Amino acid sequence: MSPPPLEIVILAAGKGTRMRSARPKVLHMLAGRPLIHHVLDTARALAPHAVHLVVGHDAQAVAEAVTGSGVTIVLQDPPRGTGHAVGAALANISPEAAVLVLYGDVPLVTPESLAPLVADARAGALALLTVTQDTPDGYGRILRSGGAIIGIVEDRDASPEQRAISEINTGLLAARAERLRAWISRLRATNSQGEYYLTDVVAEACADHVAILGHTPRTPEETLGINTQAELAQAERALQRRQAARLLADGVQLMDPARFDLRGSLVVGRDVVIDIGVVFEGEVVLEDEVRVGAYSILRNAYVGRATRIEPHSLIDEARVGANAVIGPFARLRPGTNVGEGSHIGNFVEIKQSEIGAGSKINHLSYVGDSTVGARVNIGAGVITCNYDGANKYRTAIGDDVFVGSDCQLVAPVTIGAGSTIGAGSTITDDVPPGGLTLSRVPQKHVPGWRRPAKKV
Ligand code: UD1
Ligand code: CA
């Protein structure tokens, strides 16, 4: 006989008042992604038959955030408590299924910690995830008698003796659908909040003599619930530590795992070194032997083998080939592709441009909408004037060109291969290959000229 199917219910109908934000709570960002996406990942890792997301407050925004993920949306309108929320989802769930309840605002729980609950539920028990913590304030307390779990009391409904209990309810539980349905139908909203508490199913299970089994997560941080910005910040650090540990285990040299932020995915080769304060966003790939300098930001970027990103550089939707040096203080904007062995130095901004292999743009330049060939040298302060106030134009620079310092290349313009542009030139017409081109006001000298004297 095959085991009962697993159905996962994620509760996300609550308001999240304590975040003090206009944004629905489960859409707040953790490591660059909405809280609810983290919970969905965890749910999917358990290979459920279906995932049911209960929405209420800001239902539309929350539902939109999960479009395309294949989850069933359940509208709980109005939200009348966690028990009522699970009851709404059960309407779509077959009686023999094992049901696992997750919270949209408990994003760090791992599939490994949840697997035992699923197994217990399949076997007919009510399984709870609980933790013992020094500061249990605000959480439901686990009531035990002779070691066995007999109920949960909410913090605000608890007596002083019950408040002293340090074992708390994480809210996550699992049981067979038919049992949950029966227990939920017996719930009463006779508590301080006038809500149907899911936690009260524990007393019902106890009355029905169903086994109630408690499990603890692998690490206590897993069950951190996000109710405030402070808790969100705490979860962010915990998740970053977890990601950093994974990279260290993969052989990355992270100069300080506490000063590392990954908001997306990072694929690394061997012997990669990441200095402090680096932020990775979106999808980033670092090939073997890449070094990333302190306080750089890489967003949707590819960095080729043995390339050095010097401190304070920003690489945004750009690619850099092997053996290149970028920065310090370089800015590569979307659509930039820097070739192998190129050097892009301080205060250089490059946008939507191809830079050929072995080219150097080392100081204070702007290169936009350009195609730059191989072995080109662009001097300090060179500007491609790509915008006339209405339209953008391209600049094409051939191989082996030398552009002297402080030139303006007014696009559309083509600079022929091997040509040299004298410093200080404003180039408005196409330049043929080879030779020297310059547009410079001739230098004057006034002999015997005297500086004005101050009038008395
Ligand atoms: C709940 C538990 C408490 C536990 C704590 C752990 C109950 C009654 N209490 O308290 O024992 O220690 O979580 O974090 O269950 N939600 C709905 N519909 C509703 C109400 C809530 O979907 O009608 C969702 C919320 O969006 C949230 C989750 O359920 O994701 C928990 O609700 P919340 O109000 O935060 O419960 P707590 O008071 O924290
Ligand atoms: Ca909560």
Short mmCIF file of N, CA and C in Angstrom, two decimals, residues 363-443:
data_model
loop_
_atom_site.label_atom_id
_atom_site.label_comp_id
_atom_site.label_asym_id
_atom_site.label_seq_id
_atom_site.Cartn_x
_atom_site.Cartn_y
_atom_site.Cartn_z
N HIS A 363 41.37 54.93 -16.00
CA HIS A 363 41.06 56.02 -15.08
C HIS A 363 39.93 56.90 -15.58
N LEU A 364 38.93 57.14 -14.74
CA LEU A 364 38.00 58.27 -14.89
C LEU A 364 37.35 58.39 -16.27
N SER A 365 36.82 57.32 -16.81
CA SER A 365 36.23 57.39 -18.15
C SER A 365 34.78 56.94 -18.16
N TYR A 366 34.06 57.38 -19.18
CA TYR A 366 32.72 56.85 -19.41
C TYR A 366 32.68 56.25 -20.82
N VAL A 367 32.36 54.98 -20.90
CA VAL A 367 32.22 54.31 -22.19
C VAL A 367 30.82 53.72 -22.24
N GLY A 368 30.01 54.23 -23.14
CA GLY A 368 28.63 53.74 -23.23
C GLY A 368 28.27 53.42 -24.65
N ASP A 369 27.44 52.42 -24.88
CA ASP A 369 26.96 52.02 -26.20
C ASP A 369 28.13 51.91 -27.19
N SER A 370 29.17 51.24 -26.78
CA SER A 370 30.38 51.20 -27.61
C SER A 370 30.83 49.77 -27.89
N THR A 371 31.56 49.65 -29.02
CA THR A 371 32.26 48.40 -29.30
C THR A 371 33.73 48.75 -29.35
N VAL A 372 34.47 48.24 -28.40
CA VAL A 372 35.90 48.55 -28.31
C VAL A 372 36.66 47.27 -28.68
N GLY A 373 37.62 47.41 -29.58
CA GLY A 373 38.35 46.24 -30.05
C GLY A 373 39.35 45.71 -29.03
N ALA A 374 40.28 44.88 -29.52
CA ALA A 374 41.30 44.28 -28.65
C ALA A 374 42.50 45.21 -28.53
N ARG A 375 43.21 45.12 -27.41
CA ARG A 375 44.46 45.85 -27.14
C ARG A 375 44.30 47.37 -27.30
N VAL A 376 43.13 47.87 -27.03
CA VAL A 376 42.89 49.31 -27.12
C VAL A 376 43.33 49.95 -25.81
N ASN A 377 43.92 51.16 -25.89
CA ASN A 377 44.25 51.88 -24.68
C ASN A 377 43.44 53.15 -24.65
N ILE A 378 42.64 53.31 -23.63
CA ILE A 378 41.82 54.51 -23.50
C ILE A 378 42.35 55.30 -22.32
N GLY A 379 42.81 56.50 -22.60
CA GLY A 379 43.47 57.30 -21.57
C GLY A 379 42.51 57.83 -20.53
N ALA A 380 43.06 58.56 -19.56
CA ALA A 380 42.26 59.08 -18.46
C ALA A 380 41.23 60.09 -18.96
N GLY A 381 40.05 60.04 -18.41
CA GLY A 381 39.05 61.09 -18.66
C GLY A 381 38.42 61.07 -20.03
N VAL A 382 38.44 59.94 -20.71
CA VAL A 382 37.82 59.87 -22.04
C VAL A 382 36.32 59.62 -21.89
N ILE A 383 35.54 60.34 -22.70
CA ILE A 383 34.09 60.22 -22.62
C ILE A 383 33.53 59.84 -23.99
N THR A 384 32.71 58.83 -24.06
CA THR A 384 31.93 58.62 -25.27
C THR A 384 30.64 59.40 -25.09
N CYS A 385 30.40 60.37 -25.99
CA CYS A 385 29.21 61.21 -25.88
C CYS A 385 28.13 60.51 -26.68
N ASN A 386 27.37 59.65 -25.99
CA ASN A 386 26.46 58.75 -26.70
C ASN A 386 25.04 59.27 -26.76
N TYR A 387 24.77 60.42 -26.16
CA TYR A 387 23.39 60.86 -25.98
C TYR A 387 23.29 62.32 -26.40
N ASP A 388 22.36 62.61 -27.30
CA ASP A 388 22.19 64.00 -27.73
C ASP A 388 21.02 64.68 -27.02
N GLY A 389 20.56 64.05 -25.99
CA GLY A 389 19.42 64.60 -25.24
C GLY A 389 18.13 63.93 -25.63
N ALA A 390 18.16 63.23 -26.79
CA ALA A 390 16.94 62.55 -27.24
C ALA A 390 17.26 61.11 -27.63
N ASN A 391 18.35 60.90 -28.34
CA ASN A 391 18.69 59.56 -28.84
C ASN A 391 20.08 59.12 -28.40
N LYS A 392 20.25 57.80 -28.39
CA LYS A 392 21.56 57.23 -28.04
C LYS A 392 22.24 56.77 -29.34
N TYR A 393 23.54 56.94 -29.43
CA TYR A 393 24.29 56.52 -30.62
C TYR A 393 25.49 55.67 -30.21
N ARG A 394 26.00 54.89 -31.16
CA ARG A 394 27.10 53.97 -30.84
C ARG A 394 28.46 54.53 -31.26
N THR A 395 29.45 54.11 -30.52
CA THR A 395 30.83 54.41 -30.84
C THR A 395 31.53 53.09 -31.15
N ALA A 396 32.28 53.05 -32.26
CA ALA A 396 33.03 51.83 -32.58
C ALA A 396 34.51 52.16 -32.59
N ILE A 397 35.28 51.43 -31.84
CA ILE A 397 36.72 51.66 -31.74
C ILE A 397 37.43 50.39 -32.18
N GLY A 398 38.27 50.49 -33.23
CA GLY A 398 38.93 49.30 -33.77
C GLY A 398 40.05 48.78 -32.86
N ASP A 399 40.62 47.64 -33.24
CA ASP A 399 41.72 47.04 -32.48
C ASP A 399 42.93 47.98 -32.43
N ASP A 400 43.69 47.91 -31.39
CA ASP A 400 44.98 48.61 -31.24
C ASP A 400 44.88 50.13 -31.32
N VAL A 401 43.73 50.67 -31.06
CA VAL A 401 43.59 52.13 -31.04
C VAL A 401 44.17 52.66 -29.74
N PHE A 402 44.74 53.88 -29.81
CA PHE A 402 45.20 54.58 -28.61
C PHE A 402 44.44 55.89 -28.53
N VAL A 403 43.65 56.05 -27.49
CA VAL A 403 42.91 57.31 -27.32
C VAL A 403 43.59 58.07 -26.19
N GLY A 404 44.12 59.26 -26.49
CA GLY A 404 44.80 60.05 -25.47
C GLY A 404 43.84 60.54 -24.40
N SER A 405 44.39 61.07 -23.34
CA SER A 405 43.57 61.49 -22.21
C SER A 405 42.63 62.63 -22.59
N ASP A 406 41.51 62.70 -21.88
CA ASP A 406 40.58 63.82 -21.95
C ASP A 406 40.02 64.05 -23.36
N CYS A 407 39.71 62.96 -24.07
CA CYS A 407 39.07 63.10 -25.37
C CYS A 407 37.57 62.89 -25.23
N GLN A 408 36.80 63.52 -26.12
CA GLN A 408 35.38 63.23 -26.24
C GLN A 408 35.15 62.61 -27.61
N LEU A 409 34.49 61.48 -27.63
CA LEU A 409 34.18 60.81 -28.89
C LEU A 409 32.67 60.98 -29.08
N VAL A 410 32.30 61.85 -30.02
CA VAL A 410 30.89 62.20 -30.16
C VAL A 410 30.21 61.22 -31.12
N ALA A 411 29.36 60.38 -30.57
CA ALA A 411 28.72 59.32 -31.36
C ALA A 411 27.56 59.89 -32.17
N PRO A 412 27.21 59.24 -33.30
CA PRO A 412 27.84 58.03 -33.82
C PRO A 412 29.19 58.33 -34.45
N VAL A 413 30.17 57.51 -34.08
CA VAL A 413 31.51 57.74 -34.63
C VAL A 413 32.28 56.42 -34.63
N THR A 414 33.17 56.29 -35.64
CA THR A 414 33.98 55.08 -35.75
C THR A 414 35.45 55.47 -35.76
N ILE A 415 36.23 54.81 -34.95
CA ILE A 415 37.67 55.08 -34.89
C ILE A 415 38.37 53.87 -35.51
N GLY A 416 39.07 54.07 -36.62
CA GLY A 416 39.68 52.97 -37.35
C GLY A 416 40.79 52.28 -36.56
N ALA A 417 41.01 51.01 -36.87
CA ALA A 417 42.00 50.20 -36.14
C ALA A 417 43.38 50.84 -36.19
N GLY A 418 44.11 50.74 -35.12
CA GLY A 418 45.51 51.18 -35.07
C GLY A 418 45.69 52.68 -35.03
N SER A 419 44.62 53.46 -35.03
CA SER A 419 44.80 54.91 -35.04
C SER A 419 45.10 55.44 -33.65
N THR A 420 45.68 56.65 -33.63
CA THR A 420 45.99 57.31 -32.36
C THR A 420 45.22 58.62 -32.33
N ILE A 421 44.56 58.88 -31.21
CA ILE A 421 43.82 60.13 -31.05
C ILE A 421 44.58 60.96 -30.03
N GLY A 422 44.97 62.17 -30.44
CA GLY A 422 45.75 63.03 -29.54
C GLY A 422 44.94 63.46 -28.33
N ALA A 423 45.61 63.65 -27.22
CA ALA A 423 44.94 64.04 -25.97
C ALA A 423 44.13 65.31 -26.16
N GLY A 424 43.04 65.41 -25.49
CA GLY A 424 42.24 66.63 -25.49
C GLY A 424 41.42 66.85 -26.74
N SER A 425 41.26 65.82 -27.59
CA SER A 425 40.53 66.01 -28.84
C SER A 425 39.04 65.77 -28.67
N THR A 426 38.27 66.49 -29.49
CA THR A 426 36.83 66.24 -29.58
C THR A 426 36.60 65.65 -30.95
N ILE A 427 36.27 64.37 -31.01
CA ILE A 427 36.19 63.67 -32.29
C ILE A 427 34.72 63.57 -32.72
N THR A 428 34.41 64.23 -33.83
CA THR A 428 33.01 64.24 -34.29
C THR A 428 32.85 63.49 -35.61
N ASP A 429 33.96 63.28 -36.31
CA ASP A 429 33.89 62.58 -37.60
C ASP A 429 34.63 61.26 -37.50
N ASP A 430 34.26 60.32 -38.37
CA ASP A 430 34.93 59.03 -38.38
C ASP A 430 36.43 59.21 -38.61
N VAL A 431 37.22 58.34 -37.99
CA VAL A 431 38.68 58.41 -38.08
C VAL A 431 39.17 57.21 -38.87
N PRO A 432 40.01 57.41 -39.90
CA PRO A 432 40.50 56.26 -40.67
C PRO A 432 41.49 55.44 -39.85
N PRO A 433 41.76 54.22 -40.29
CA PRO A 433 42.72 53.38 -39.56
C PRO A 433 44.11 54.01 -39.59
N GLY A 434 44.90 53.74 -38.56
CA GLY A 434 46.28 54.21 -38.49
C GLY A 434 46.37 55.71 -38.35
N GLY A 435 47.62 56.23 -38.28
CA GLY A 435 47.84 57.67 -38.26
C GLY A 435 47.44 58.32 -36.95
N LEU A 436 47.64 59.64 -36.91
CA LEU A 436 47.31 60.44 -35.73
C LEU A 436 46.17 61.38 -36.06
N THR A 437 45.19 61.44 -35.24
CA THR A 437 44.08 62.38 -35.41
C THR A 437 44.00 63.22 -34.16
N LEU A 438 43.91 64.54 -34.35
CA LEU A 438 43.67 65.36 -33.17
C LEU A 438 42.91 66.61 -33.53
N SER A 439 42.13 67.12 -32.62
CA SER A 439 41.39 68.35 -32.83
C SER A 439 41.67 69.17 -31.59
N ARG A 440 42.65 70.06 -31.76
CA ARG A 440 43.13 70.73 -30.56
C ARG A 440 43.42 72.17 -30.91
N VAL A 441 43.01 73.09 -30.07
CA VAL A 441 43.32 74.49 -30.32
C VAL A 441 44.82 74.65 -30.19
N PRO A 442 45.48 75.28 -31.20
CA PRO A 442 46.94 75.42 -31.12
C PRO A 442 47.36 76.18 -29.86
N GLN A 443 48.46 75.80 -29.32
CA GLN A 443 48.94 76.42 -28.09
C GLN A 443 49.52 77.79 -28.40
#
